[in-house]
């Protein structure tokens, strides 16, 4: 019985560890998606997937200007990089 409880706890903790950052700004202050993506592409990013994360941040999957695969979370208001995986 203890092993089931420990396994459940590990699954719960690992789910939290995989979650990205949280952004709490009101959506009316967010940079429009098209403008945001255009700015990233001008910096050399190749965006394969663009989405709003569960934590309400902009998130991209793609490649940086060096061709390295990236997953990046951005603040949707300031465009600051919050986390890179």
PDB file of C-alpha atoms in Angstrom:
ATOM      1  CA  UNK A   1       0.000   0.000   0.000  1.00  0.00           C
ATOM      2  CA  UNK A   2       2.863   2.379   0.797  1.00  0.00           C
ATOM      3  CA  UNK A   3       4.425   1.795  -2.624  1.00  0.00           C
ATOM      4  CA  UNK A   4       1.200   2.918  -4.327  1.00  0.00           C
ATOM      5  CA  UNK A   5       1.152   6.121  -2.264  1.00  0.00           C
ATOM      6  CA  UNK A   6       4.814   6.793  -3.022  1.00  0.00           C
ATOM      7  CA  UNK A   7       4.257   6.177  -6.741  1.00  0.00           C
ATOM      8  CA  UNK A   8       1.264   8.532  -6.766  1.00  0.00           C
ATOM      9  CA  UNK A   9       3.304  11.219  -5.012  1.00  0.00           C
ATOM     10  CA  UNK A  10       6.162  10.861  -7.500  1.00  0.00           C
ATOM     11  CA  UNK A  11       3.781  11.193 -10.433  1.00  0.00           C
ATOM     12  CA  UNK A  12       2.203  14.303  -8.899  1.00  0.00           C
ATOM     13  CA  UNK A  13       5.574  15.917  -8.186  1.00  0.00           C
ATOM     14  CA  UNK A  14       6.950  15.102 -11.630  1.00  0.00           C
ATOM     15  CA  UNK A  15       3.884  16.715 -13.233  1.00  0.00           C
ATOM     16  CA  UNK A  16       4.583  19.919 -11.357  1.00  0.00           C
ATOM     17  CA  UNK A  17       8.230  19.824 -12.403  1.00  0.00           C
ATOM     18  CA  UNK A  18       7.237  19.575 -16.072  1.00  0.00           C
ATOM     19  CA  UNK A  19       4.895  22.551 -15.937  1.00  0.00           C
ATOM     20  CA  UNK A  20       6.149  25.774 -17.477  1.00  0.00           C
ATOM     21  CA  UNK A  21       6.116  29.249 -15.975  1.00  0.00           C
ATOM     22  CA  UNK A  22       2.940  31.164 -15.169  1.00  0.00           C
ATOM     23  CA  UNK A  23       2.039  34.507 -16.719  1.00  0.00           C
ATOM     24  CA  UNK A  24      -0.648  36.490 -14.951  1.00  0.00           C
ATOM     25  CA  UNK A  25      -1.068  39.605 -17.074  1.00  0.00           C
ATOM     26  CA  UNK A  26      -4.541  40.425 -18.393  1.00  0.00           C
ATOM     27  CA  UNK A  27      -4.995  39.293 -22.003  1.00  0.00           C
ATOM     28  CA  UNK A  28      -5.878  42.802 -23.157  1.00  0.00           C
ATOM     29  CA  UNK A  29      -2.243  43.771 -22.441  1.00  0.00           C
ATOM     30  CA  UNK A  30      -0.761  40.882 -24.459  1.00  0.00           C
ATOM     31  CA  UNK A  31       1.152  41.555 -27.652  1.00  0.00           C
ATOM     32  CA  UNK A  32      -0.883  40.282 -30.631  1.00  0.00           C
ATOM     33  CA  UNK A  33       0.245  36.789 -31.684  1.00  0.00           C
ATOM     34  CA  UNK A  34       1.035  37.815 -35.271  1.00  0.00           C
ATOM     35  CA  UNK A  35       3.217  40.714 -34.108  1.00  0.00           C
ATOM     36  CA  UNK A  36       4.939  38.499 -31.542  1.00  0.00           C
ATOM     37  CA  UNK A  37       5.694  35.747 -34.086  1.00  0.00           C
ATOM     38  CA  UNK A  38       6.953  38.288 -36.633  1.00  0.00           C
ATOM     39  CA  UNK A  39       9.387  39.687 -34.062  1.00  0.00           C
ATOM     40  CA  UNK A  40      10.747  36.227 -33.301  1.00  0.00           C
ATOM     41  CA  UNK A  41      11.135  35.388 -36.980  1.00  0.00           C
ATOM     42  CA  UNK A  42      13.024  38.668 -37.504  1.00  0.00           C
ATOM     43  CA  UNK A  43      15.420  37.479 -34.778  1.00  0.00           C
ATOM     44  CA  UNK A  44      16.045  34.278 -36.739  1.00  0.00           C
ATOM     45  CA  UNK A  45      13.678  31.833 -35.052  1.00  0.00           C
ATOM     46  CA  UNK A  46      11.886  29.223 -37.154  1.00  0.00           C
ATOM     47  CA  UNK A  47       8.576  28.584 -35.415  1.00  0.00           C
ATOM     48  CA  UNK A  48       7.074  25.138 -35.902  1.00  0.00           C
ATOM     49  CA  UNK A  49       4.428  25.430 -33.162  1.00  0.00           C
ATOM     50  CA  UNK A  50       3.170  28.553 -31.403  1.00  0.00           C
ATOM     51  CA  UNK A  51       0.677  28.304 -28.570  1.00  0.00           C
ATOM     52  CA  UNK A  52      -0.521  29.707 -25.285  1.00  0.00           C
ATOM     53  CA  UNK A  53       0.730  27.429 -22.515  1.00  0.00           C
ATOM     54  CA  UNK A  54      -1.322  26.136 -19.593  1.00  0.00           C
ATOM     55  CA  UNK A  55       0.387  28.825 -17.514  1.00  0.00           C
ATOM     56  CA  UNK A  56      -0.943  31.519 -19.892  1.00  0.00           C
ATOM     57  CA  UNK A  57       2.432  32.316 -21.496  1.00  0.00           C
ATOM     58  CA  UNK A  58       3.400  32.297 -25.156  1.00  0.00           C
ATOM     59  CA  UNK A  59       5.280  29.107 -25.980  1.00  0.00           C
ATOM     60  CA  UNK A  60       7.136  28.142 -29.138  1.00  0.00           C
ATOM     61  CA  UNK A  61       8.657  24.957 -30.466  1.00  0.00           C
ATOM     62  CA  UNK A  62      11.076  25.349 -33.327  1.00  0.00           C
ATOM     63  CA  UNK A  63      14.658  26.348 -34.062  1.00  0.00           C
ATOM     64  CA  UNK A  64      16.862  29.288 -33.099  1.00  0.00           C
ATOM     65  CA  UNK A  65      19.037  31.212 -35.582  1.00  0.00           C
ATOM     66  CA  UNK A  66      21.822  28.620 -35.146  1.00  0.00           C
ATOM     67  CA  UNK A  67      19.400  25.839 -36.132  1.00  0.00           C
ATOM     68  CA  UNK A  68      19.239  24.423 -32.598  1.00  0.00           C
ATOM     69  CA  UNK A  69      15.904  22.888 -31.575  1.00  0.00           C
ATOM     70  CA  UNK A  70      14.192  24.988 -28.875  1.00  0.00           C
ATOM     71  CA  UNK A  71      11.156  25.102 -26.614  1.00  0.00           C
ATOM     72  CA  UNK A  72      10.789  28.584 -25.138  1.00  0.00           C
ATOM     73  CA  UNK A  73       8.223  30.250 -22.878  1.00  0.00           C
ATOM     74  CA  UNK A  74       7.782  34.010 -23.253  1.00  0.00           C
ATOM     75  CA  UNK A  75       6.003  36.709 -21.286  1.00  0.00           C
ATOM     76  CA  UNK A  76       3.130  37.682 -23.639  1.00  0.00           C
ATOM     77  CA  UNK A  77       3.354  41.361 -22.658  1.00  0.00           C
ATOM     78  CA  UNK A  78       7.105  42.075 -22.606  1.00  0.00           C
ATOM     79  CA  UNK A  79       8.359  39.202 -24.834  1.00  0.00           C
ATOM     80  CA  UNK A  80      10.922  38.379 -22.146  1.00  0.00           C
ATOM     81  CA  UNK A  81      12.198  34.786 -22.204  1.00  0.00           C
ATOM     82  CA  UNK A  82      10.904  33.073 -19.068  1.00  0.00           C
ATOM     83  CA  UNK A  83      12.174  29.545 -19.588  1.00  0.00           C
ATOM     84  CA  UNK A  84      14.042  27.572 -22.236  1.00  0.00           C
ATOM     85  CA  UNK A  85      14.023  23.779 -22.500  1.00  0.00           C
TER      86      UNK A  85
END
